[in-house]
PDB file of C-alpha atoms in Angstrom:
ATOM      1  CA  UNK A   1     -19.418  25.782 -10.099  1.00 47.00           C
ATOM      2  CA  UNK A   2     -16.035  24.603  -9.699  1.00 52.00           C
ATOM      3  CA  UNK A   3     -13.259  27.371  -9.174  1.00 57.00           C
ATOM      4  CA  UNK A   4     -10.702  26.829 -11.710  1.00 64.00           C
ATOM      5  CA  UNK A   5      -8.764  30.086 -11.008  1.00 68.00           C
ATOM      6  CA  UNK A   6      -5.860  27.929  -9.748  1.00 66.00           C
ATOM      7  CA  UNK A   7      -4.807  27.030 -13.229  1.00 74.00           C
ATOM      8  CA  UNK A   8      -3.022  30.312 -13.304  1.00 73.00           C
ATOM      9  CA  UNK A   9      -1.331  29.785 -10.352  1.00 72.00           C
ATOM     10  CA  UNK A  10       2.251  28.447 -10.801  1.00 77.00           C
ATOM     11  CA  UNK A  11       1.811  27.490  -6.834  1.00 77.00           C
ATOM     12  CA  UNK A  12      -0.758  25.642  -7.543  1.00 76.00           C
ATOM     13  CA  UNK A  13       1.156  23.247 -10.655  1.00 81.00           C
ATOM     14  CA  UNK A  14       3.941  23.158  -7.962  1.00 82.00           C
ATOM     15  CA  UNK A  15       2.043  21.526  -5.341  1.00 78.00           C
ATOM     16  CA  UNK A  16       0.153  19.320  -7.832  1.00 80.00           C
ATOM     17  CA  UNK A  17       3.495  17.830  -9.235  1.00 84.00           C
ATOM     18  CA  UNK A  18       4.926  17.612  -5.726  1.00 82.00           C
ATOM     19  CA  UNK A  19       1.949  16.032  -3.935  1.00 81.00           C
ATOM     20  CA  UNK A  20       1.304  13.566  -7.049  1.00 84.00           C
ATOM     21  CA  UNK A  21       5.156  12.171  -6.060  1.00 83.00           C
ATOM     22  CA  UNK A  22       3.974  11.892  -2.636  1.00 77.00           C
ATOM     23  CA  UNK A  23       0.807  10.048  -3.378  1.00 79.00           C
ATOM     24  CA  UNK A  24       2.228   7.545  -5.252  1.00 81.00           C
ATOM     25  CA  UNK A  25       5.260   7.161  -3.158  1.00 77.00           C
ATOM     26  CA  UNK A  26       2.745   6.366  -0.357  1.00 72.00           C
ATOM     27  CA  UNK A  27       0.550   3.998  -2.641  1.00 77.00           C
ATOM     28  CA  UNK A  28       3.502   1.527  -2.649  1.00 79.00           C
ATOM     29  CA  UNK A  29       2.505  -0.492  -0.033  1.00 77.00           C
ATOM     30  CA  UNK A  30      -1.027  -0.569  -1.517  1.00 79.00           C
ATOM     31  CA  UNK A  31       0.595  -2.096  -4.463  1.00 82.00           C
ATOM     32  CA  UNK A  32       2.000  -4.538  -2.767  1.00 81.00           C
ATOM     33  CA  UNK A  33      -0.720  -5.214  -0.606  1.00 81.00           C
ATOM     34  CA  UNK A  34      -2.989  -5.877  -3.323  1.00 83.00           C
ATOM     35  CA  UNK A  35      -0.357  -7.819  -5.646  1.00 81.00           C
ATOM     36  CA  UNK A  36       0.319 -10.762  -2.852  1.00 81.00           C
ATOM     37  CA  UNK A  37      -3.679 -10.569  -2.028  1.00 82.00           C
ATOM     38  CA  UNK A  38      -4.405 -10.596  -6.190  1.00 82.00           C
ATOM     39  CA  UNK A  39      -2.248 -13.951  -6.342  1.00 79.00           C
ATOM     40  CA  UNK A  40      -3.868 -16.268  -4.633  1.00 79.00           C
ATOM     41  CA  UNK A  41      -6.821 -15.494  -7.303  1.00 82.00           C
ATOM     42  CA  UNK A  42      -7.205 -17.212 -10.493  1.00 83.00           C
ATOM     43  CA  UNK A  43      -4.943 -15.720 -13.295  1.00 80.00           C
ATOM     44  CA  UNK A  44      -8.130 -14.406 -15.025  1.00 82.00           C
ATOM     45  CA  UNK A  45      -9.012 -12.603 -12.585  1.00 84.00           C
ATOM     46  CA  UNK A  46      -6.180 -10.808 -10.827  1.00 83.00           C
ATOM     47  CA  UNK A  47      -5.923  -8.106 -13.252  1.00 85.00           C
ATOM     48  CA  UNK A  48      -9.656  -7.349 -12.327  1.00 87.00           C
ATOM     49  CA  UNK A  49      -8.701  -7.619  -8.520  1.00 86.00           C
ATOM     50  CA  UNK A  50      -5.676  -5.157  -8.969  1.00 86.00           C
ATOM     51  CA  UNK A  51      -7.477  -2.759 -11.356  1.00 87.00           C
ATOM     52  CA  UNK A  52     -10.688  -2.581  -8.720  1.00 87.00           C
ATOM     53  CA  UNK A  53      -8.654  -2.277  -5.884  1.00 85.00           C
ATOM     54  CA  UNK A  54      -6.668   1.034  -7.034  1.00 86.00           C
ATOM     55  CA  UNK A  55      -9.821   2.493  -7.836  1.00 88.00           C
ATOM     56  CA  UNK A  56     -11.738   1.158  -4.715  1.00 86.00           C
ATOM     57  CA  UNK A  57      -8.319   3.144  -2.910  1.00 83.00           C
ATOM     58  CA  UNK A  58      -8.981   6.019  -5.367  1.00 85.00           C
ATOM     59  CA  UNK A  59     -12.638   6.416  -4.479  1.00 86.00           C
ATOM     60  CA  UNK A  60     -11.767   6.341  -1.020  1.00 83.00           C
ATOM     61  CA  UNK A  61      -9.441   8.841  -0.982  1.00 82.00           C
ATOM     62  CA  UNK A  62     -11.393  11.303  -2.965  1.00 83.00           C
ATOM     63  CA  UNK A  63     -14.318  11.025  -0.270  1.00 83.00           C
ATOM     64  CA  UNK A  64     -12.223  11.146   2.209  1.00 78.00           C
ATOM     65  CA  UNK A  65     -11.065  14.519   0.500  1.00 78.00           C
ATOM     66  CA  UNK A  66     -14.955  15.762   0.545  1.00 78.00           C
ATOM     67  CA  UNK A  67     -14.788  15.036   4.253  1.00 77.00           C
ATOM     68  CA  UNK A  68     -11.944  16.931   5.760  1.00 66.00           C
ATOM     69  CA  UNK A  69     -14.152  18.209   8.753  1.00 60.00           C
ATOM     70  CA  UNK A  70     -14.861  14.666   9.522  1.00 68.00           C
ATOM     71  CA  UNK A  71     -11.364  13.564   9.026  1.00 64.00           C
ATOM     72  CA  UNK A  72     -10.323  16.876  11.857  1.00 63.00           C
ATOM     73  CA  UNK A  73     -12.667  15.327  13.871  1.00 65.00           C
ATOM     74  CA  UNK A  74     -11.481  11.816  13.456  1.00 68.00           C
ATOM     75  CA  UNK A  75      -7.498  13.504  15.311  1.00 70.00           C
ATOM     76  CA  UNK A  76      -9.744  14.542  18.472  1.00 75.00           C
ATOM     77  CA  UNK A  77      -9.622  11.733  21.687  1.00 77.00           C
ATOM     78  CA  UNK A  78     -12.044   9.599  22.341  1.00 78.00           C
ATOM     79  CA  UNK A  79     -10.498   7.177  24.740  1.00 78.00           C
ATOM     80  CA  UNK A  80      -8.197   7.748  28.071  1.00 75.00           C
ATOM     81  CA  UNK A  81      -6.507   5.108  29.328  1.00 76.00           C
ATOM     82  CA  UNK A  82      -3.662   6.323  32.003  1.00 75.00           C
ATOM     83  CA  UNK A  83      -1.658   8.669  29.992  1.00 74.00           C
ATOM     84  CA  UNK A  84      -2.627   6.951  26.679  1.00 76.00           C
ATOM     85  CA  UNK A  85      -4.766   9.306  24.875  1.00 79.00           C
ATOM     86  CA  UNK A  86      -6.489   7.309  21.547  1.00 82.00           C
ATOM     87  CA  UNK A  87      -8.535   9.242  18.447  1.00 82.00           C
ATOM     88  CA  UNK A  88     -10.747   7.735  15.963  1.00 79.00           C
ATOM     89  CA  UNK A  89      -7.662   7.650  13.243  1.00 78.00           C
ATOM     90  CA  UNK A  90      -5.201   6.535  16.267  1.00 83.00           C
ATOM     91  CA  UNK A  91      -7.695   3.744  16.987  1.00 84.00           C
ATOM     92  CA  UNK A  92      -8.315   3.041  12.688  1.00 82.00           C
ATOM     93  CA  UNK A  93      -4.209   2.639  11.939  1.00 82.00           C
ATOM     94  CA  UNK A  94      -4.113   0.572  15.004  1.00 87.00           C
ATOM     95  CA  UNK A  95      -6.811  -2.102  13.625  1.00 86.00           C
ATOM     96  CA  UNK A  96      -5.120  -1.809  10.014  1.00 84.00           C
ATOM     97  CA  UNK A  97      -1.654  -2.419  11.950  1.00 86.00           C
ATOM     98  CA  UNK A  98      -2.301  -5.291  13.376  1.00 90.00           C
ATOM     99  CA  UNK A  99      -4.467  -7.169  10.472  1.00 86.00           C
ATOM    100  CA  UNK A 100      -0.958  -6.323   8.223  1.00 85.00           C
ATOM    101  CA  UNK A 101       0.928  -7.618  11.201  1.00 89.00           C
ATOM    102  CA  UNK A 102      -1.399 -10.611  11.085  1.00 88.00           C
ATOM    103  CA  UNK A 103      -1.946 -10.802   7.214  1.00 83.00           C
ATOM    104  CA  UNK A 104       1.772 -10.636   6.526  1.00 83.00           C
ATOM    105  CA  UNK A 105       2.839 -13.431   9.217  1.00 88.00           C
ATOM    106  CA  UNK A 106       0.045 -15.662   7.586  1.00 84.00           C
ATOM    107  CA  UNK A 107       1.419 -15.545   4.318  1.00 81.00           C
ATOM    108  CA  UNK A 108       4.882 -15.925   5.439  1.00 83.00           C
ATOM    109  CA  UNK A 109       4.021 -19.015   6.734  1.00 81.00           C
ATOM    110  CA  UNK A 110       2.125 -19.845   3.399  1.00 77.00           C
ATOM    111  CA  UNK A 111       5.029 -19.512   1.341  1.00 73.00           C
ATOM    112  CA  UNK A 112       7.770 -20.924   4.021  1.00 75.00           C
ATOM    113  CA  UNK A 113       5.859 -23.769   5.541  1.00 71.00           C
ATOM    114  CA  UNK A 114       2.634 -24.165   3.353  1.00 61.00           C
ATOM    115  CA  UNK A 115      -0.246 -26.765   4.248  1.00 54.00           C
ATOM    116  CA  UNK A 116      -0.061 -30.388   3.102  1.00 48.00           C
ATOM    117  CA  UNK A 117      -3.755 -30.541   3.536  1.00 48.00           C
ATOM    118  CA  UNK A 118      -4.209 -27.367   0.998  1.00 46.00           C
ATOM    119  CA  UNK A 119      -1.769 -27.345  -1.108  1.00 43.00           C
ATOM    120  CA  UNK A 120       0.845 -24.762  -2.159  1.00 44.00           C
ATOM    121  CA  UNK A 121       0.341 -20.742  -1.189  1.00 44.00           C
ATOM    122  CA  UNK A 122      -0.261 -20.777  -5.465  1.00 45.00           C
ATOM    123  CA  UNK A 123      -2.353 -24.064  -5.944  1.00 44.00           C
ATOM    124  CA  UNK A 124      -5.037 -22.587  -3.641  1.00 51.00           C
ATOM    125  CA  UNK A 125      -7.053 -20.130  -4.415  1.00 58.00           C
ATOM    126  CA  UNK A 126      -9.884 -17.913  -3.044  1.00 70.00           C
ATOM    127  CA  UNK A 127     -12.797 -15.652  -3.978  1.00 79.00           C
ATOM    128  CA  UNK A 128     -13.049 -12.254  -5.355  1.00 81.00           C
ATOM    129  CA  UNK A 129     -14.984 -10.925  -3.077  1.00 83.00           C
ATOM    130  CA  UNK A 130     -12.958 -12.315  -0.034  1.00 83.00           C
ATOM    131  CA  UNK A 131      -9.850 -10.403  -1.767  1.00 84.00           C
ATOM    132  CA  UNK A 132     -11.730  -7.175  -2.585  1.00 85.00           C
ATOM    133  CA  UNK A 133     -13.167  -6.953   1.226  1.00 84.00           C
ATOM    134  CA  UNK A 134     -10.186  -7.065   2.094  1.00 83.00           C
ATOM    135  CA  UNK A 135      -8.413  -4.536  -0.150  1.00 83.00           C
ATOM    136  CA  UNK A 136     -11.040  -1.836   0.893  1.00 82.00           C
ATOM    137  CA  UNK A 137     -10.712  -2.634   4.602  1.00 81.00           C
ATOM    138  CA  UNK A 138      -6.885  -1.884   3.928  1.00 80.00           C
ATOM    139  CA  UNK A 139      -7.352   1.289   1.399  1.00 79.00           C
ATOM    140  CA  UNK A 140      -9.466   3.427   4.341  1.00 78.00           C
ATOM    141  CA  UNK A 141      -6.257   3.030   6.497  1.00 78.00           C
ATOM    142  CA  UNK A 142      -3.832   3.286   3.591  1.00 77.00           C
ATOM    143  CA  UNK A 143      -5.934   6.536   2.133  1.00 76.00           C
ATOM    144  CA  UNK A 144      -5.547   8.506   6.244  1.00 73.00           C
ATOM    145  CA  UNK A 145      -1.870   8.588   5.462  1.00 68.00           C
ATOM    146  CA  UNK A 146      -2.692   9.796   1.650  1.00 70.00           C
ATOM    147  CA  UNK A 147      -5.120  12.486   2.550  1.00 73.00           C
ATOM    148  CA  UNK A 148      -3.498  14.001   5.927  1.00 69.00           C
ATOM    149  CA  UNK A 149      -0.252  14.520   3.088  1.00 65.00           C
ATOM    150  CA  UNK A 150      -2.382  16.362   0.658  1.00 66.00           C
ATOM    151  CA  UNK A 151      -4.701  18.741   2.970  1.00 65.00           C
ATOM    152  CA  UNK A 152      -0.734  19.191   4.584  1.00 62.00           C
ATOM    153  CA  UNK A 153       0.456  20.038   1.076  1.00 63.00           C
ATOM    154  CA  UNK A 154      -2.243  21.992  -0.369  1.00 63.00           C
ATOM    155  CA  UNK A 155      -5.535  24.267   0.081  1.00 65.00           C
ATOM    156  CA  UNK A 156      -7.261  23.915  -2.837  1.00 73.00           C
ATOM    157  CA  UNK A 157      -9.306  20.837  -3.336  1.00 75.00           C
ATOM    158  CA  UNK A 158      -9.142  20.532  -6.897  1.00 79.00           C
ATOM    159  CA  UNK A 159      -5.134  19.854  -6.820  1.00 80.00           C
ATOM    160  CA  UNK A 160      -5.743  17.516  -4.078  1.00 80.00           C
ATOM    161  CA  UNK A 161      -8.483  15.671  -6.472  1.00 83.00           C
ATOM    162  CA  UNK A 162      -6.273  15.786  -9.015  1.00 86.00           C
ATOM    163  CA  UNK A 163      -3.194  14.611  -7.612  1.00 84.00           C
ATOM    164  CA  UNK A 164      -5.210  11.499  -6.262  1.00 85.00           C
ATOM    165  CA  UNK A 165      -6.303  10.681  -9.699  1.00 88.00           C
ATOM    166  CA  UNK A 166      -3.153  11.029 -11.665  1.00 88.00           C
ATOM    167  CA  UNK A 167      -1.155   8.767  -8.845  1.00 86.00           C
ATOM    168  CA  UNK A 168      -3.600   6.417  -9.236  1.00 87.00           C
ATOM    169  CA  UNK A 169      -3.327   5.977 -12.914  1.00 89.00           C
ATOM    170  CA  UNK A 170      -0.059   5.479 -12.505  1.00 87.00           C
ATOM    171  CA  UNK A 171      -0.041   2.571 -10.259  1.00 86.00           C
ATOM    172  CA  UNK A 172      -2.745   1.019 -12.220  1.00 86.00           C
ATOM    173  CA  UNK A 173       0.132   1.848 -15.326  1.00 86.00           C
ATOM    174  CA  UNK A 174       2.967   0.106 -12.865  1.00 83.00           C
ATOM    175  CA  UNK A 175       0.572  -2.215 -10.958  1.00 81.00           C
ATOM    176  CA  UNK A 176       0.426  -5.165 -13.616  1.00 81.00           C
ATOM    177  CA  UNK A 177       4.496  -5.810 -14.076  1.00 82.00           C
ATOM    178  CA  UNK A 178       4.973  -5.549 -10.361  1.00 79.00           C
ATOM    179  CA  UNK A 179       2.885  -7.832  -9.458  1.00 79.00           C
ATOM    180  CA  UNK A 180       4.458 -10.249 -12.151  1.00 79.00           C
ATOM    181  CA  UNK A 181       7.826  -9.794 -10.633  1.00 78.00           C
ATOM    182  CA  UNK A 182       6.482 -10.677  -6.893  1.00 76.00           C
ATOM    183  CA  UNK A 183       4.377 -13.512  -8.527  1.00 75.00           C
ATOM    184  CA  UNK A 184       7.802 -14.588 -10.285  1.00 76.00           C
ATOM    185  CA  UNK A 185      10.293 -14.305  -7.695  1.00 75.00           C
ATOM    186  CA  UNK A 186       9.378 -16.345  -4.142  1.00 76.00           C
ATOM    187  CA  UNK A 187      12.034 -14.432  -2.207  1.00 80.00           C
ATOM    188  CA  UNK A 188      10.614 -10.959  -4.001  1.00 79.00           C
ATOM    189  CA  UNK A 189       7.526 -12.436  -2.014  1.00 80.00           C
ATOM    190  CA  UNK A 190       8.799 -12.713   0.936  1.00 83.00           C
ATOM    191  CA  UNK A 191      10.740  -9.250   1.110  1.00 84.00           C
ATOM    192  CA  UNK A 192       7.140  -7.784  -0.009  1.00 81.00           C
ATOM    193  CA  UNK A 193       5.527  -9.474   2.710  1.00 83.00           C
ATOM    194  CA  UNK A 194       8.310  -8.404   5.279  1.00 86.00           C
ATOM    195  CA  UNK A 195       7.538  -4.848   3.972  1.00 84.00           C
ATOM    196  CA  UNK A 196       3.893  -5.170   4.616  1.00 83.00           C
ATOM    197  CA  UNK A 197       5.070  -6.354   8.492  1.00 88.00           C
ATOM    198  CA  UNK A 198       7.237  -2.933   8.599  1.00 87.00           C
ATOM    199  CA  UNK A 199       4.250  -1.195   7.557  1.00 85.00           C
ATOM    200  CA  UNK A 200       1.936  -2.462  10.105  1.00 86.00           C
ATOM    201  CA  UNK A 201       4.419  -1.985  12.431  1.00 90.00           C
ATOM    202  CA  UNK A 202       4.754   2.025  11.769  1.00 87.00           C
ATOM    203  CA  UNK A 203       0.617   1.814  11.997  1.00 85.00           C
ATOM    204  CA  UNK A 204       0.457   0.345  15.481  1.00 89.00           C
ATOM    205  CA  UNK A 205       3.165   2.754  16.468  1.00 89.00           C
ATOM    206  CA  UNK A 206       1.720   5.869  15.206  1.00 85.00           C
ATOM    207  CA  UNK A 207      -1.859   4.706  16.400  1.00 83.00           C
ATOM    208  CA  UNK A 208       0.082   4.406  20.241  1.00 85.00           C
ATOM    209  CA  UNK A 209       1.864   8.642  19.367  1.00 82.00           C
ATOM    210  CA  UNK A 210       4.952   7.105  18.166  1.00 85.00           C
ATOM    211  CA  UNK A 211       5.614   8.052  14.379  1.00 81.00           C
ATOM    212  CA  UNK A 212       8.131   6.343  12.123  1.00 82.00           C
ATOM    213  CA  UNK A 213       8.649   8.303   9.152  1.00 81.00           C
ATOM    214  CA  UNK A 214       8.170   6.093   6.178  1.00 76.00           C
ATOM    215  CA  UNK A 215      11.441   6.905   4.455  1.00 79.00           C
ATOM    216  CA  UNK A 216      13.463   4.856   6.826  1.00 83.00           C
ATOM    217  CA  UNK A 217      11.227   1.719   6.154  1.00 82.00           C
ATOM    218  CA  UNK A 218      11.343   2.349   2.056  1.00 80.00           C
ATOM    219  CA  UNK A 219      15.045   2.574   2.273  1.00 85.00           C
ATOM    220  CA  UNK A 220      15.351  -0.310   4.151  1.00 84.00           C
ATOM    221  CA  UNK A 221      13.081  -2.468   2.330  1.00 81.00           C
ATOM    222  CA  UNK A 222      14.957  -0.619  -1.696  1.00 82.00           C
ATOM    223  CA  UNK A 223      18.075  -1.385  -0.117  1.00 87.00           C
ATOM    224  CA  UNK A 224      17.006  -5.033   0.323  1.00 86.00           C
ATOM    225  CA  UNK A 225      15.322  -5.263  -2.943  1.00 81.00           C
ATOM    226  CA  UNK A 226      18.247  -3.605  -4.182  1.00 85.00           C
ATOM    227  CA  UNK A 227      20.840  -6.807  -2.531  1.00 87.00           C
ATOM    228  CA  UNK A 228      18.212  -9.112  -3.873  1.00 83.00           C
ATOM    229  CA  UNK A 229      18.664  -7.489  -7.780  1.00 82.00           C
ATOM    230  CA  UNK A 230      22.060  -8.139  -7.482  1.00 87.00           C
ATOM    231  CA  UNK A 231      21.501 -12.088  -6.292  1.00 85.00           C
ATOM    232  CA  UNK A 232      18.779 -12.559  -8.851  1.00 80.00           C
ATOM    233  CA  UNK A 233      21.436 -11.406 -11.362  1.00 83.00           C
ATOM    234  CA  UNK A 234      23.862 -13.474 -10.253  1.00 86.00           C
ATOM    235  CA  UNK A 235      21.923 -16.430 -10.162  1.00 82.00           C
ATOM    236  CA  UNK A 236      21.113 -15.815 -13.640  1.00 81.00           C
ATOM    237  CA  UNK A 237      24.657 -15.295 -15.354  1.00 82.00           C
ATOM    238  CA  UNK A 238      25.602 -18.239 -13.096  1.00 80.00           C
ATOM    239  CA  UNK A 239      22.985 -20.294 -14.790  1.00 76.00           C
ATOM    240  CA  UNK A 240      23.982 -18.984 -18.320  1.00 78.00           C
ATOM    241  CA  UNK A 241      27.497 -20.265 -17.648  1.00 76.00           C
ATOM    242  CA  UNK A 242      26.630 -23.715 -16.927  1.00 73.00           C
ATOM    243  CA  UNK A 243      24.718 -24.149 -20.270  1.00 66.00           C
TER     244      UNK A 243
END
């Protein structure tokens, strides 16, 4: 039977407040990953694609959760090369790192450069399933960041569960209208995609033992999105003015 003995605990509502922040601070990229992959679906069925992706990403991380011994095992070496020491989870955000590196590059060139031969980055579409496999492949590396922050956080595995759940109902709340705006908005687009390339960027570096804390890419990237506010307003009143 589950212990519910926590519910008493002020602790306990702190950390569940505080690691719920977290979790959905570090879903954004998910949402972004899974709004430009959503897009190149049919408009019927994106809303499917983004709803089963944040639950694929919650199901994930509430395994993952189950498995904590695994995941301590996962941090031990399993490969020596020179002074190079590589884990299982070094070796998993270094595969993840790279497919954003090459995912976002592809798309860049999609929206920049396009193909005569298949028409525009929207015009073409793909599967379901092609879009799902790949949101899942992306949600077990996304979900090591997620679950290393709440066993860090908290002890007791019902907060963690908990705090998984709420976050994701709340990008599944959010998920919708941001994906709109980067469907909307080409250079929203790109600066998503150029996000995605930080992001694979920090996972190749902390799979090699360097870590880049995430706040300096999310401040980057809101400061960007902030400059780009501003030009989308401008462009607006500018075009109000002429009528």
């Amino acid at each position: 039977m589950m212990d519910l003995t926590w519910i008493s605990d002020p602790n306990a509502w702190v950390a569940l407040g505080t690691l719920t922040v977290l979790e959905i601070v570090l879903g954004i990229d998910n949402i972004i990953f899974i709004a430009v992959l959503a897009e190149k679906l049919p408009e019927n069925q994106r809303d499917l694609a983004r709803r089963l992706g944040l639950l694929f990403a919650m199901v994930t991380r509430i395994g993952l959760l189950f498995c904590i011994a695994w995941m301590i095992q996962l941090q031990e070496p399993i490969i020596d090369i020179y002074t190079l020491s590589l884990s299982g989870r070094d070796l998993i955000l270094l595969c993840g790192g790279l497919f954003l590196l090459w995912k976002g590059t592809h798309e860049i060139h999609d929206v920049m450069e396009g193909d005569e031969n298949e028409g525009s980055v929207v015009g073409r579409k793909v599967g379901l399933g092609s879009v799902l496999f790949q949101i899942v492949l992306l949600d077990v590396v996304f979900s090591l960041d997620s679950v290393i922050t709440a066993v860090g956080m908290a002890d007791i595995l019902a907060v963690m569960v908990l705090a998984v759940v709420l976050s994701v109902i709340v990008m599944l709340i959010f998920s919708g209208s941001v994906s709109r705006f980067v469907s909307e908005h080409p250079t929203i687009r790109v600066l998503a995609l150029a996000f995605l390339l930080l992001i694979g960027i920090a996972l190749v570096a902390d799979g090699l033992g360097h870590h880049i804390p995430k706040g300096y890419i999310y401040f980057a990237m809101g400061f960007s999105a902030f400059v780009e506010a501003l030009n989308l307003r401008i462009r607006k009143l500018r075009a109000s003015r002429r009528r």
